PDB file of C-alpha atoms and ligand atoms in Angstrom:
ATOM      1  CA  MET A   1     -71.158  60.167 -13.185  1.00 77.00           C
ATOM      2  CA  ALA A   2     -73.212  63.325 -13.542  1.00 96.00           C
ATOM      3  CA  SER A   3     -75.948  64.317 -11.159  1.00 98.00           C
ATOM      4  CA  ALA A   4     -78.787  66.820 -11.355  1.00 98.00           C
ATOM      5  CA  LEU A   5     -80.963  68.682  -8.881  1.00 98.00           C
ATOM      6  CA  ILE A   6     -84.653  68.602  -9.809  1.00 98.00           C
ATOM      7  CA  VAL A   7     -86.759  71.281  -8.145  1.00 98.00           C
ATOM      8  CA  ILE A   8     -90.445  70.476  -8.433  1.00 98.00           C
ATOM      9  CA  ASP A   9     -93.157  73.159  -8.663  1.00 98.00           C
ATOM     10  CA  VAL A  10     -91.915  75.801  -6.202  1.00 98.00           C
ATOM     11  CA  GLN A  11     -94.650  78.158  -7.370  1.00 98.00           C
ATOM     12  CA  ASN A  12     -96.792  80.798  -5.695  1.00 98.00           C
ATOM     13  CA  ASP A  13    -100.001  78.745  -5.896  1.00 98.00           C
ATOM     14  CA  PHE A  14     -98.358  75.961  -3.852  1.00 98.00           C
ATOM     15  CA  CYS A  15     -97.128  78.383  -1.179  1.00 98.00           C
ATOM     16  CA  PRO A  16     -99.120  79.915   1.684  1.00 98.00           C
ATOM     17  CA  GLY A  17    -101.652  82.359   0.231  1.00 98.00           C
ATOM     18  CA  GLY A  18    -101.799  80.449  -3.075  1.00 98.00           C
ATOM     19  CA  ALA A  19    -104.734  78.635  -4.678  1.00 98.00           C
ATOM     20  CA  LEU A  20    -103.487  75.150  -3.677  1.00 98.00           C
ATOM     21  CA  ALA A  21    -101.327  76.143  -0.745  1.00 98.00           C
ATOM     22  CA  VAL A  22     -99.016  73.512   0.713  1.00 98.00           C
ATOM     23  CA  PRO A  23     -98.371  74.219   4.419  1.00 97.00           C
ATOM     24  CA  GLU A  24     -94.872  75.721   4.846  1.00 98.00           C
ATOM     25  CA  GLY A  25     -94.293  75.457   1.083  1.00 98.00           C
ATOM     26  CA  ASP A  26     -92.299  78.689   1.129  1.00 98.00           C
ATOM     27  CA  LEU A  27     -89.977  77.598   3.942  1.00 98.00           C
ATOM     28  CA  ILE A  28     -87.980  75.267   1.690  1.00 98.00           C
ATOM     29  CA  VAL A  29     -86.817  78.003  -0.703  1.00 98.00           C
ATOM     30  CA  PRO A  30     -83.597  79.134   1.072  1.00 98.00           C
ATOM     31  CA  GLY A  31     -82.410  75.540   1.512  1.00 98.00           C
ATOM     32  CA  ILE A  32     -83.086  74.729  -2.143  1.00 98.00           C
ATOM     33  CA  ASN A  33     -81.136  77.794  -3.263  1.00 98.00           C
ATOM     34  CA  ALA A  34     -78.182  76.724  -1.124  1.00 98.00           C
ATOM     35  CA  LEU A  35     -78.302  73.147  -2.441  1.00 98.00           C
ATOM     36  CA  MET A  36     -78.039  74.381  -6.056  1.00 98.00           C
ATOM     37  CA  ASP A  37     -74.337  75.112  -5.424  1.00 97.00           C
ATOM     38  CA  ASP A  38     -73.699  71.356  -5.170  1.00 97.00           C
ATOM     39  CA  PHE A  39     -74.962  70.589  -8.700  1.00 98.00           C
ATOM     40  CA  ASP A  40     -73.788  71.349 -12.243  1.00 94.00           C
ATOM     41  CA  THR A  41     -77.260  70.751 -13.620  1.00 98.00           C
ATOM     42  CA  VAL A  42     -80.343  72.306 -12.065  1.00 98.00           C
ATOM     43  CA  VAL A  43     -83.805  71.555 -13.466  1.00 98.00           C
ATOM     44  CA  LEU A  44     -86.882  73.474 -12.355  1.00 98.00           C
ATOM     45  CA  THR A  45     -90.410  72.322 -13.095  1.00 98.00           C
ATOM     46  CA  GLN A  46     -93.484  74.492 -13.348  1.00 98.00           C
ATOM     47  CA  ASP A  47     -97.073  73.262 -13.213  1.00 98.00           C
ATOM     48  CA  TRP A  48     -98.530  75.153 -16.180  1.00 98.00           C
ATOM     49  CA  HIS A  49    -102.204  74.536 -16.909  1.00 98.00           C
ATOM     50  CA  PRO A  50    -104.430  76.177 -19.509  1.00 98.00           C
ATOM     51  CA  ALA A  51    -107.571  77.811 -18.052  1.00 98.00           C
ATOM     52  CA  GLY A  52    -110.375  75.235 -17.736  1.00 98.00           C
ATOM     53  CA  HIS A  53    -107.903  72.342 -17.311  1.00 98.00           C
ATOM     54  CA  SER A  54    -109.504  68.924 -16.751  1.00 97.00           C
ATOM     55  CA  SER A  55    -107.790  68.543 -13.346  1.00 98.00           C
ATOM     56  CA  PHE A  56    -109.767  71.525 -12.020  1.00 98.00           C
ATOM     57  CA  ALA A  57    -112.953  70.695 -10.094  1.00 98.00           C
ATOM     58  CA  SER A  58    -114.495  73.776 -11.719  1.00 98.00           C
ATOM     59  CA  SER A  59    -114.339  71.949 -15.062  1.00 97.00           C
ATOM     60  CA  HIS A  60    -116.618  69.131 -13.784  1.00 97.00           C
ATOM     61  CA  ALA A  61    -120.273  69.970 -13.081  1.00 95.00           C
ATOM     62  CA  GLY A  62    -121.267  69.047  -9.531  1.00 96.00           C
ATOM     63  CA  LYS A  63    -117.721  68.213  -8.396  1.00 97.00           C
ATOM     64  CA  SER A  64    -115.796  69.883  -5.579  1.00 97.00           C
ATOM     65  CA  PRO A  65    -112.045  70.187  -5.077  1.00 97.00           C
ATOM     66  CA  TYR A  66    -110.375  67.062  -3.636  1.00 96.00           C
ATOM     67  CA  GLU A  67    -113.092  64.718  -4.995  1.00 96.00           C
ATOM     68  CA  LEU A  68    -112.100  62.041  -7.490  1.00 96.00           C
ATOM     69  CA  ALA A  69    -113.064  61.987 -11.167  1.00 96.00           C
ATOM     70  CA  GLU A  70    -112.777  59.037 -13.535  1.00 95.00           C
ATOM     71  CA  MET A  71    -110.562  60.065 -16.449  1.00 95.00           C
ATOM     72  CA  PRO A  72    -109.732  57.951 -19.543  1.00 95.00           C
ATOM     73  CA  TYR A  73    -106.323  57.314 -17.933  1.00 94.00           C
ATOM     74  CA  GLY A  74    -107.716  56.421 -14.481  1.00 94.00           C
ATOM     75  CA  PRO A  75    -108.910  58.153 -11.302  1.00 94.00           C
ATOM     76  CA  GLN A  76    -107.799  61.747 -10.881  1.00 94.00           C
ATOM     77  CA  VAL A  77    -108.019  64.003  -7.818  1.00 96.00           C
ATOM     78  CA  LEU A  78    -109.778  67.250  -8.722  1.00 98.00           C
ATOM     79  CA  TRP A  79    -108.045  70.425  -7.581  1.00 98.00           C
ATOM     80  CA  PRO A  80    -108.934  74.056  -7.080  1.00 98.00           C
ATOM     81  CA  ASP A  81    -107.994  76.112 -10.163  1.00 98.00           C
ATOM     82  CA  HIS A  82    -104.201  76.574  -9.848  1.00 98.00           C
ATOM     83  CA  CYS A  83    -101.072  77.415 -11.825  1.00 98.00           C
ATOM     84  CA  VAL A  84    -102.964  78.829 -14.787  1.00 98.00           C
ATOM     85  CA  GLN A  85    -100.504  79.708 -17.570  1.00 98.00           C
ATOM     86  CA  GLY A  86     -99.308  83.298 -17.256  1.00 98.00           C
ATOM     87  CA  SER A  87    -100.976  83.952 -13.895  1.00 98.00           C
ATOM     88  CA  GLY A  88     -99.079  85.197 -10.842  1.00 98.00           C
ATOM     89  CA  GLY A  89     -99.958  81.965  -9.065  1.00 98.00           C
ATOM     90  CA  ALA A  90     -98.065  80.015 -11.734  1.00 98.00           C
ATOM     91  CA  ASP A  91     -94.910  82.088 -11.265  1.00 98.00           C
ATOM     92  CA  LEU A  92     -91.982  80.446  -9.530  1.00 98.00           C
ATOM     93  CA  HIS A  93     -91.539  81.717  -5.947  1.00 98.00           C
ATOM     94  CA  ALA A  94     -89.901  85.139  -6.114  1.00 98.00           C
ATOM     95  CA  ASP A  95     -87.015  84.076  -3.863  1.00 98.00           C
ATOM     96  CA  LEU A  96     -86.172  80.892  -5.797  1.00 98.00           C
ATOM     97  CA  ASN A  97     -82.781  81.304  -7.500  1.00 98.00           C
ATOM     98  CA  VAL A  98     -83.921  80.851 -11.092  1.00 98.00           C
ATOM     99  CA  THR A  99     -80.642  82.165 -12.473  1.00 97.00           C
ATOM    100  CA  ARG A 100     -79.048  78.795 -11.638  1.00 96.00           C
ATOM    101  CA  ALA A 101     -81.624  76.854 -13.670  1.00 98.00           C
ATOM    102  CA  ASN A 102     -80.292  75.120 -16.782  1.00 98.00           C
ATOM    103  CA  VAL A 103     -83.793  74.302 -17.939  1.00 98.00           C
ATOM    104  CA  ILE A 104     -87.387  74.854 -16.843  1.00 98.00           C
ATOM    105  CA  ILE A 105     -89.792  72.031 -17.687  1.00 98.00           C
ATOM    106  CA  ARG A 106     -93.450  73.033 -17.934  1.00 98.00           C
ATOM    107  CA  LYS A 107     -96.042  70.311 -17.440  1.00 97.00           C
ATOM    108  CA  GLY A 108     -99.795  69.897 -17.321  1.00 97.00           C
ATOM    109  CA  THR A 109    -100.246  71.873 -20.530  1.00 97.00           C
ATOM    110  CA  ASN A 110    -102.491  69.291 -22.223  1.00 97.00           C
ATOM    111  CA  PRO A 111    -106.094  70.279 -21.304  1.00 97.00           C
ATOM    112  CA  ALA A 112    -107.188  66.635 -21.131  1.00 96.00           C
ATOM    113  CA  ILE A 113    -104.351  65.069 -19.110  1.00 96.00           C
ATOM    114  CA  ASP A 114    -102.874  66.088 -15.765  1.00 96.00           C
ATOM    115  CA  SER A 115     -99.134  65.735 -15.238  1.00 97.00           C
ATOM    116  CA  TYR A 116     -97.808  65.245 -11.731  1.00 97.00           C
ATOM    117  CA  SER A 117     -94.494  63.810 -12.852  1.00 98.00           C
ATOM    118  CA  ALA A 118     -91.702  65.858 -14.371  1.00 98.00           C
ATOM    119  CA  PHE A 119     -91.123  62.977 -16.825  1.00 98.00           C
ATOM    120  CA  PHE A 120     -94.535  61.730 -18.009  1.00 98.00           C
ATOM    121  CA  GLU A 121     -98.106  62.964 -17.993  1.00 96.00           C
ATOM    122  CA  ASN A 122    -100.639  61.053 -15.859  1.00 95.00           C
ATOM    123  CA  ASP A 123    -101.396  58.713 -18.784  1.00 94.00           C
ATOM    124  CA  GLN A 124     -97.855  57.459 -17.961  1.00 94.00           C
ATOM    125  CA  THR A 125     -96.858  57.502 -21.629  1.00 94.00           C
ATOM    126  CA  THR A 126     -96.675  61.092 -22.921  1.00 95.00           C
ATOM    127  CA  PRO A 127     -93.139  62.337 -22.182  1.00 97.00           C
ATOM    128  CA  THR A 128     -92.163  65.869 -21.151  1.00 97.00           C
ATOM    129  CA  GLY A 129     -88.697  65.562 -22.697  1.00 97.00           C
ATOM    130  CA  LEU A 130     -86.859  65.617 -19.359  1.00 98.00           C
ATOM    131  CA  GLU A 131     -85.660  62.026 -19.732  1.00 98.00           C
ATOM    132  CA  GLY A 132     -83.899  62.838 -23.009  1.00 98.00           C
ATOM    133  CA  TYR A 133     -82.455  66.046 -21.570  1.00 98.00           C
ATOM    134  CA  LEU A 134     -80.889  64.274 -18.591  1.00 98.00           C
ATOM    135  CA  LYS A 135     -79.694  61.240 -20.550  1.00 97.00           C
ATOM    136  CA  SER A 136     -78.042  63.402 -23.206  1.00 97.00           C
ATOM    137  CA  LEU A 137     -76.037  65.042 -20.416  1.00 97.00           C
ATOM    138  CA  GLY A 138     -75.041  61.668 -18.985  1.00 98.00           C
ATOM    139  CA  VAL A 139     -76.960  62.235 -15.765  1.00 98.00           C
ATOM    140  CA  THR A 140     -77.364  59.035 -13.772  1.00 98.00           C
ATOM    141  CA  GLU A 141     -78.246  60.417 -10.321  1.00 98.00           C
ATOM    142  CA  VAL A 142     -80.911  62.933  -9.379  1.00 98.00           C
ATOM    143  CA  THR A 143     -81.778  64.659  -6.139  1.00 98.00           C
ATOM    144  CA  MET A 144     -85.386  65.783  -5.827  1.00 98.00           C
ATOM    145  CA  VAL A 145     -86.845  68.621  -3.765  1.00 98.00           C
ATOM    146  CA  GLY A 146     -89.986  70.747  -3.930  1.00 98.00           C
ATOM    147  CA  LEU A 147     -93.771  70.579  -3.797  1.00 98.00           C
ATOM    148  CA  ALA A 148     -95.735  68.551  -3.113  1.00 97.00           C
ATOM    149  CA  THR A 149     -94.037  65.478  -1.609  1.00 97.00           C
ATOM    150  CA  ASP A 150     -97.111  63.269  -1.973  1.00 97.00           C
ATOM    151  CA  PHE A 151     -98.060  64.290  -5.521  1.00 97.00           C
ATOM    152  CA  CYS A 152     -95.658  65.812  -8.024  1.00 98.00           C
ATOM    153  CA  VAL A 153     -92.468  64.998  -6.133  1.00 98.00           C
ATOM    154  CA  GLN A 154     -93.504  61.387  -5.530  1.00 98.00           C
ATOM    155  CA  PHE A 155     -94.575  60.769  -9.141  1.00 98.00           C
ATOM    156  CA  SER A 156     -91.389  62.363 -10.468  1.00 98.00           C
ATOM    157  CA  ALA A 157     -89.225  60.286  -8.148  1.00 98.00           C
ATOM    158  CA  LEU A 158     -90.974  57.008  -9.039  1.00 98.00           C
ATOM    159  CA  ASP A 159     -90.676  57.724 -12.764  1.00 98.00           C
ATOM    160  CA  ALA A 160     -86.998  58.589 -12.356  1.00 98.00           C
ATOM    161  CA  VAL A 161     -86.359  55.176 -10.759  1.00 98.00           C
ATOM    162  CA  ARG A 162     -88.292  53.462 -13.542  1.00 98.00           C
ATOM    163  CA  LEU A 163     -86.040  55.250 -16.049  1.00 98.00           C
ATOM    164  CA  GLY A 164     -82.963  53.832 -14.356  1.00 98.00           C
ATOM    165  CA  LEU A 165     -81.851  56.914 -12.435  1.00 98.00           C
ATOM    166  CA  GLU A 166     -80.588  56.764  -8.874  1.00 98.00           C
ATOM    167  CA  VAL A 167     -82.900  58.958  -6.801  1.00 98.00           C
ATOM    168  CA  THR A 168     -82.348  60.792  -3.529  1.00 98.00           C
ATOM    169  CA  LEU A 169     -85.230  62.678  -1.951  1.00 98.00           C
ATOM    170  CA  ARG A 170     -84.304  65.520   0.393  1.00 98.00           C
ATOM    171  CA  GLU A 171     -87.417  65.365   2.555  1.00 98.00           C
ATOM    172  CA  ASP A 172     -86.376  68.427   4.537  1.00 98.00           C
ATOM    173  CA  LEU A 173     -86.645  70.413   1.293  1.00 98.00           C
ATOM    174  CA  CYS A 174     -90.109  69.076   0.406  1.00 98.00           C
ATOM    175  CA  ARG A 175     -93.562  69.716   1.867  1.00 98.00           C
ATOM    176  CA  ALA A 176     -96.772  67.670   1.443  1.00 98.00           C
ATOM    177  CA  ILE A 177    -100.437  68.369   0.679  1.00 97.00           C
ATOM    178  CA  ALA A 178    -101.394  65.367   2.907  1.00 95.00           C
ATOM    179  CA  LEU A 179    -104.868  64.289   1.796  1.00 93.00           C
ATOM    180  CA  ASP A 180    -106.167  61.166   3.607  1.00 90.00           C
ATOM    181  CA  GLY A 181    -102.811  59.593   4.371  1.00 94.00           C
ATOM    182  CA  SER A 182    -101.349  60.450   0.966  1.00 96.00           C
ATOM    183  CA  LEU A 183     -97.965  61.276   2.486  1.00 97.00           C
ATOM    184  CA  GLN A 184     -97.635  57.902   4.245  1.00 97.00           C
ATOM    185  CA  THR A 185     -98.728  56.083   1.065  1.00 97.00           C
ATOM    186  CA  ALA A 186     -96.147  58.036  -0.925  1.00 97.00           C
ATOM    187  CA  GLN A 187     -93.369  57.275   1.561  1.00 97.00           C
ATOM    188  CA  ILE A 188     -94.101  53.543   1.395  1.00 98.00           C
ATOM    189  CA  ALA A 189     -94.156  53.577  -2.418  1.00 98.00           C
ATOM    190  CA  MET A 190     -90.870  55.491  -2.561  1.00 98.00           C
ATOM    191  CA  ASP A 191     -89.208  53.153  -0.056  1.00 98.00           C
ATOM    192  CA  GLU A 192     -90.338  50.120  -2.049  1.00 98.00           C
ATOM    193  CA  ALA A 193     -88.909  51.685  -5.225  1.00 98.00           C
ATOM    194  CA  GLY A 194     -85.491  52.076  -3.620  1.00 97.00           C
ATOM    195  CA  ILE A 195     -85.513  55.855  -3.308  1.00 98.00           C
ATOM    196  CA  SER A 196     -83.210  57.199  -0.569  1.00 97.00           C
ATOM    197  CA  ARG A 197     -85.204  59.541   1.679  1.00 97.00           C
ATOM    198  CA  ILE A 198     -82.897  61.770   3.691  1.00 95.00           C
TER     199      ILE A 198
HETATM  200  C1  VGL B 201     -99.430  69.341  -7.823  1.00 76.83           C
HETATM  201  C2  VGL B 201    -101.641  68.883  -7.496  1.00 76.83           C
HETATM  202  C3  VGL B 201    -101.954  69.425  -8.721  1.00 76.83           C
HETATM  203  C4  VGL B 201     -98.038  69.281  -7.280  1.00 76.83           C
HETATM  204  C5  VGL B 201     -99.718  69.880  -9.054  1.00 76.83           C
HETATM  205  O1  VGL B 201     -97.169  70.075  -7.722  1.00 76.83           O
HETATM  206  O2  VGL B 201     -97.791  68.436  -6.381  1.00 76.83           O
HETATM  207  N1  VGL B 201    -100.390  68.829  -7.056  1.00 76.83           N
HETATM  208  N2  VGL B 201    -100.988  69.930  -9.492  1.00 76.83           N
HETATM  209 ZN1   ZN B 202    -101.569  70.970 -11.248  1.00 76.83          ZN
END
């Protein structure tokens, strides 16, 4: 039974000083690097938006960051411009051990659809290819870490369960954005889905 470590969006823009900074986002890096030694397969994800992406508040006249917008696929939180393809903010944290990565999945590249999950875009149907990658390796168990607990980590974990994977969340190696109780809501949803939070 093969297992994989999935490291979500440990990028400069999600760390202190970044455009969408997650408090203490940088503090999880040494622990993630150490945990890589326990896995044969390490997957990194990278939020990777084109300039002018539809998840940016700046793309919606009269809207401010953290307001909601109605998208064809449902309500979407609008964010400050972040993780623009090729920018320093989109780079993985300089201390993250990228040499141990078997694959780096980039997501959020479609200008019209955001992608929190490492598996599917926010329309919940367009795949990133990660499911096929893991299944072709016989992976049945995944451990998730990274940023942010209440957005990309949560959506990735819930999709992984839906795809039949056994999911463990290392909460000590995650940090949250925490908008209006979003972390508590995420924890409840993950508990109900059968995700082990440790
Ligand atoms: C994320 C908001 C927007 C995340 C990505 O990585 O959790 N959050 N884009
Ligand atoms: Zn994003």
